[in-house]
Tab-separated table of C-alpha atoms in Angstrom:
chain	number	residue	atom	x	y	z
G	312	MET	CA	-41.723	-199.141	-47.915
G	313	ASN	CA	-40.409	-202.311	-49.503
G	314	GLU	CA	-39.300	-202.241	-53.140
G	315	PHE	CA	-42.528	-203.766	-54.454
G	316	THR	CA	-44.586	-201.030	-52.773
G	317	ILE	CA	-42.222	-198.380	-54.132
G	318	LEU	CA	-42.576	-199.710	-57.679
G	319	ALA	CA	-46.370	-199.960	-57.367
G	320	THR	CA	-46.598	-196.366	-56.120
G	321	LEU	CA	-44.273	-195.183	-58.876
G	322	ALA	CA	-46.315	-196.991	-61.530
G	323	THR	CA	-49.621	-195.540	-60.297
G	324	ILE	CA	-48.425	-191.933	-60.222
G	325	HIS	CA	-46.653	-192.208	-63.567
G	326	PHE	CA	-49.639	-193.786	-65.327
G	327	ILE	CA	-51.967	-191.049	-64.058
G	328	ALA	CA	-49.491	-188.448	-65.336
G	329	LEU	CA	-49.338	-190.180	-68.733
G	330	MET	CA	-53.102	-189.969	-69.165
G	331	SER	CA	-53.268	-186.258	-68.370
G	332	PRO	CA	-53.385	-183.940	-71.424
G	333	GLY	CA	-50.044	-182.374	-72.299
G	334	PRO	CA	-47.543	-182.015	-75.167
G	335	ASP	CA	-46.795	-185.777	-75.274
G	336	PHE	CA	-50.462	-186.745	-75.357
G	337	ALA	CA	-51.253	-184.073	-77.944
G	338	LEU	CA	-48.377	-185.137	-80.189
G	339	VAL	CA	-49.587	-188.749	-80.355
G	340	VAL	CA	-53.147	-187.628	-81.131
G	341	GLN	CA	-52.058	-185.113	-83.773
G	342	SER	CA	-49.576	-187.410	-85.524
G	343	THR	CA	-51.915	-190.403	-85.577
G	344	ALA	CA	-54.831	-188.315	-86.846
G	345	LYS	CA	-52.727	-186.726	-89.580
G	346	HIS	CA	-50.306	-189.464	-90.624
G	347	GLY	CA	-51.798	-192.753	-89.452
G	348	ARG	CA	-51.012	-195.585	-87.061
G	349	LYS	CA	-47.367	-196.168	-87.981
G	350	ALA	CA	-46.523	-192.512	-87.431
G	351	GLY	CA	-48.357	-192.538	-84.106
G	352	LEU	CA	-46.468	-195.650	-82.990
G	353	ALA	CA	-43.158	-194.057	-84.027
G	354	ILE	CA	-44.038	-190.974	-81.972
G	355	ALA	CA	-44.973	-193.254	-79.050
G	356	THR	CA	-41.609	-195.018	-79.293
G	357	GLY	CA	-39.742	-191.710	-79.337
G	358	LEU	CA	-41.667	-190.327	-76.361
G	359	SER	CA	-41.021	-193.507	-74.394
G	360	ALA	CA	-37.316	-193.349	-75.220
G	361	GLY	CA	-37.273	-189.796	-73.868
G	362	ILE	CA	-38.966	-190.958	-70.666
G	363	LEU	CA	-36.415	-193.760	-70.300
G	364	ILE	CA	-33.579	-191.238	-70.629
G	365	HIS	CA	-35.230	-188.865	-68.133
G	366	SER	CA	-35.703	-191.648	-65.591
G	367	THR	CA	-32.133	-192.870	-66.047
G	368	LEU	CA	-30.691	-189.377	-65.597
G	369	SER	CA	-32.907	-188.777	-62.558
G	370	LEU	CA	-31.980	-192.040	-60.849
G	371	THR	CA	-28.277	-191.411	-61.459
G	372	GLY	CA	-28.506	-187.871	-60.091
G	373	VAL	CA	-27.661	-186.063	-63.341
G	374	SER	CA	-31.082	-184.414	-63.688
G	375	TYR	CA	-30.931	-183.301	-60.051
G	376	LEU	CA	-27.609	-181.550	-60.721
G	377	VAL	CA	-29.039	-179.869	-63.838
G	378	HIS	CA	-32.148	-178.762	-61.971
G	379	ASN	CA	-30.069	-177.212	-59.209
G	380	ASN	CA	-27.649	-175.442	-61.548
G	381	PRO	CA	-29.348	-172.163	-62.626
G	382	ALA	CA	-27.337	-171.763	-65.845
G	383	LEU	CA	-27.834	-175.349	-67.022
G	384	TYR	CA	-31.506	-175.413	-66.090
G	385	SER	CA	-32.127	-172.087	-67.857
G	386	ALA	CA	-30.463	-173.527	-70.972
G	387	VAL	CA	-32.740	-176.581	-70.805
G	388	GLN	CA	-35.775	-174.319	-70.372
G	389	PHE	CA	-34.752	-172.176	-73.331
G	390	LEU	CA	-34.188	-175.180	-75.603
G	391	GLY	CA	-37.398	-176.867	-74.500
G	392	GLY	CA	-39.552	-173.759	-74.747
G	393	SER	CA	-38.105	-172.873	-78.143
G	394	TYR	CA	-38.687	-176.382	-79.497
G	395	LEU	CA	-42.305	-176.528	-78.312
G	396	LEU	CA	-42.918	-173.052	-79.735
G	397	TYR	CA	-41.402	-174.224	-83.023
G	398	LEU	CA	-43.742	-177.240	-83.064
G	399	GLY	CA	-46.726	-175.010	-82.386
G	400	LEU	CA	-45.916	-172.429	-85.051
G	401	SER	CA	-45.029	-175.147	-87.587
G	402	SER	CA	-48.364	-176.847	-86.947
G	403	LEU	CA	-50.237	-173.567	-87.364
G	404	LYS	CA	-48.376	-172.864	-90.616
G	405	ALA	CA	-49.169	-176.351	-91.955
G	406	LEU	CA	-52.814	-175.928	-90.974
G	407	LEU	CA	-53.044	-172.620	-92.840
G	408	GLN	CA	-51.367	-174.126	-95.908
G	409	THR	CA	-53.777	-177.067	-95.871
G	410	SER	CA	-56.710	-174.679	-95.591
G	411	THR	CA	-55.399	-172.738	-98.583
G	412	LEU	CA	-55.000	-175.917	-100.660
G	413	ASP	CA	-58.540	-176.984	-99.775
G	414	HIS	CA	-59.835	-173.840	-101.426
G	415	THR	CA	-58.025	-174.493	-104.717
G	416	GLU	CA	-59.732	-176.481	-107.454
G	417	THR	CA	-56.878	-178.834	-108.304
G	418	VAL	CA	-53.444	-179.634	-106.985
G	419	PRO	CA	-50.812	-181.069	-109.363
G	420	ASP	CA	-49.690	-184.575	-108.446
G	421	THR	CA	-46.139	-183.324	-108.020
G	422	GLN	CA	-47.333	-181.027	-105.238
G	423	ARG	CA	-49.372	-183.600	-103.362
G	424	PRO	CA	-47.858	-184.767	-100.053
G	425	LEU	CA	-46.615	-188.329	-99.776
G	426	SER	CA	-49.106	-190.752	-98.250
G	427	SER	CA	-48.380	-191.717	-94.670
G	428	ALA	CA	-47.510	-195.229	-95.806
G	429	ASN	CA	-44.574	-193.883	-97.850
G	430	LYS	CA	-43.184	-191.534	-95.217
G	431	PRO	CA	-40.065	-192.585	-93.273
G	432	LEU	CA	-40.736	-193.157	-89.588
G	433	THR	CA	-37.409	-191.875	-88.236
G	434	PRO	CA	-38.513	-188.195	-88.229
G	435	PHE	CA	-41.575	-189.128	-86.171
G	436	PHE	CA	-39.440	-191.039	-83.671
G	437	ARG	CA	-37.058	-188.085	-83.443
G	438	LYS	CA	-39.942	-185.670	-82.977
G	439	GLY	CA	-41.342	-187.718	-80.100
G	440	LEU	CA	-37.926	-188.102	-78.494
G	441	MET	CA	-37.080	-184.394	-78.651
G	442	THR	CA	-40.543	-183.289	-77.505
G	443	ASN	CA	-40.231	-185.288	-74.299
G	444	LEU	CA	-36.504	-184.897	-73.750
G	445	LEU	CA	-36.482	-181.096	-74.141
G	446	ASN	CA	-39.579	-180.515	-72.031
G	447	PRO	CA	-38.276	-178.949	-68.769
G	448	LYS	CA	-41.533	-179.867	-67.042
G	449	ALA	CA	-40.723	-183.533	-67.681
G	450	LEU	CA	-37.314	-183.020	-66.081
G	451	ILE	CA	-38.911	-181.492	-62.981
G	452	PHE	CA	-41.539	-184.245	-62.841
G	453	PHE	CA	-39.039	-187.095	-62.887
G	454	VAL	CA	-36.628	-185.418	-60.484
G	455	SER	CA	-39.476	-184.770	-58.030
G	456	LEU	CA	-41.121	-188.173	-58.494
G	457	LEU	CA	-38.027	-190.338	-58.261
G	458	SER	CA	-36.245	-188.361	-55.537
G	459	SER	CA	-39.332	-188.453	-53.303
G	460	ILE	CA	-40.297	-192.103	-53.861
G	461	VAL	CA	-37.127	-194.007	-54.737
G	462	PRO	CA	-34.668	-194.068	-51.799
G	463	ALA	CA	-30.943	-193.758	-52.422
G	464	THR	CA	-30.502	-197.147	-50.726
G	465	MET	CA	-32.708	-198.943	-53.260
G	466	SER	CA	-30.940	-201.895	-54.870
G	467	LEU	CA	-29.589	-201.744	-58.408
G	468	VAL	CA	-32.170	-204.325	-59.462
G	469	GLY	CA	-34.894	-202.141	-57.967
G	470	LYS	CA	-33.694	-199.027	-59.804
G	471	VAL	CA	-33.401	-200.874	-63.113
G	472	SER	CA	-36.892	-202.263	-62.520
G	473	ALA	CA	-38.154	-198.712	-61.912
G	474	MET	CA	-36.680	-197.501	-65.210
G	475	ALA	CA	-38.103	-200.501	-67.075
G	476	LEU	CA	-41.495	-199.954	-65.455
G	477	LEU	CA	-41.652	-196.275	-66.424
G	478	TRP	CA	-40.605	-197.081	-69.985
G	479	GLY	CA	-42.984	-200.033	-70.270
G	480	LEU	CA	-46.015	-198.087	-69.061
G	481	SER	CA	-45.149	-195.229	-71.411
G	482	ILE	CA	-44.800	-197.333	-74.556
G	483	PHE	CA	-47.961	-199.254	-73.606
G	484	TRP	CA	-50.100	-196.141	-73.081
G	485	PHE	CA	-48.915	-194.109	-76.053
G	486	SER	CA	-49.062	-197.127	-78.394
G	487	LEU	CA	-52.542	-197.981	-77.142
G	488	LEU	CA	-53.606	-194.405	-77.811
G	489	ALA	CA	-52.172	-194.470	-81.334
G	490	TYR	CA	-53.785	-197.843	-82.039
G	491	ALA	CA	-57.199	-196.789	-80.684
G	492	LEU	CA	-57.239	-193.599	-82.745
G	493	SER	CA	-56.380	-195.486	-85.939
G	494	THR	CA	-59.017	-198.228	-85.766
G	495	LYS	CA	-61.585	-198.170	-88.571
G	496	ARG	CA	-64.405	-197.116	-86.274
G	497	VAL	CA	-62.523	-194.141	-84.873
G	498	ALA	CA	-60.225	-193.224	-87.778
G	499	SER	CA	-62.956	-191.726	-89.975
G	500	LYS	CA	-64.181	-189.495	-87.160
G	501	VAL	CA	-60.639	-188.499	-86.270
G	502	GLU	CA	-59.949	-187.662	-89.919
G	503	GLN	CA	-63.021	-185.427	-90.064
G	504	ALA	CA	-61.872	-183.653	-86.925
G	505	GLY	CA	-58.309	-183.382	-88.264
G	506	PRO	CA	-58.181	-179.581	-88.694
G	507	PHE	CA	-59.711	-179.072	-85.238
G	508	ILE	CA	-57.209	-181.488	-83.653
G	509	ASP	CA	-54.331	-179.781	-85.477
G	510	GLY	CA	-55.499	-176.386	-84.280
G	511	ILE	CA	-55.886	-177.436	-80.653
G	512	CYS	CA	-52.502	-179.181	-80.599
G	513	ALA	CA	-50.792	-176.238	-82.294
G	514	LEU	CA	-52.226	-173.839	-79.730
G	515	LEU	CA	-51.194	-176.158	-76.887
G	516	PHE	CA	-47.591	-176.444	-78.123
G	517	THR	CA	-47.421	-172.681	-78.666
G	518	ALA	CA	-48.911	-171.866	-75.264
G	519	VAL	CA	-46.582	-174.211	-73.365
G	520	GLY	CA	-43.554	-172.961	-75.297
G	521	VAL	CA	-44.416	-169.304	-74.700
G	522	SER	CA	-45.102	-170.009	-71.012
G	523	ILE	CA	-41.681	-171.614	-70.537
G	524	LEU	CA	-39.847	-168.826	-72.375
G	525	TRP	CA	-41.844	-166.144	-70.567
G	526	HIS	CA	-40.556	-167.337	-67.197
G	527	LEU	CA	-36.999	-166.863	-68.454
G	528	LEU	CA	-37.460	-163.143	-69.031
G	529	PRO	CA	-35.537	-161.031	-66.483
G	530	PHE	CA	-38.422	-159.229	-64.775
């Protein structure tokens, strides 16, 4: 295949993977529904930065070395599984606290959470970055995708184009998702479904985290 065909194939497979439900997708939906468009866009930027790092490490062979080193790969799995489990349990805790507050008559102003407009965006960016970067399934995906499609003889321009393409599609899709969920027509419905979305996302993060950690058990 010529480099244009390689890039087109890479873009198609990656975009299909982006649209499939998973921790990245769930995080954008949850954050946008709960904290608004700016938070969702910050999450999208963080996720895309993680994808850029994954693609860079895969194309330079670093991820391949990690994947084929049992000790290093187990460490990545442990960190990733633990972080996703932490996200899931934190989301469940927040959901329970919100449910408890909803059943109280009044909440003092000093105890009310900051509006999304006043919240710093750096934590959301960091959350998106770490969610993607520490996901061992993302590491496997990029190692498998890039090693099977991108030949070692591909030019430097071609490899840089591949990294830019993966990043560009990621920031486009996740930002589009955050924007669509925060439009006036959709935002009110998303807000009403907030507790349901939080619950589903929390269960997804918890399930993926437990699944990853479970496979590390020595039996």
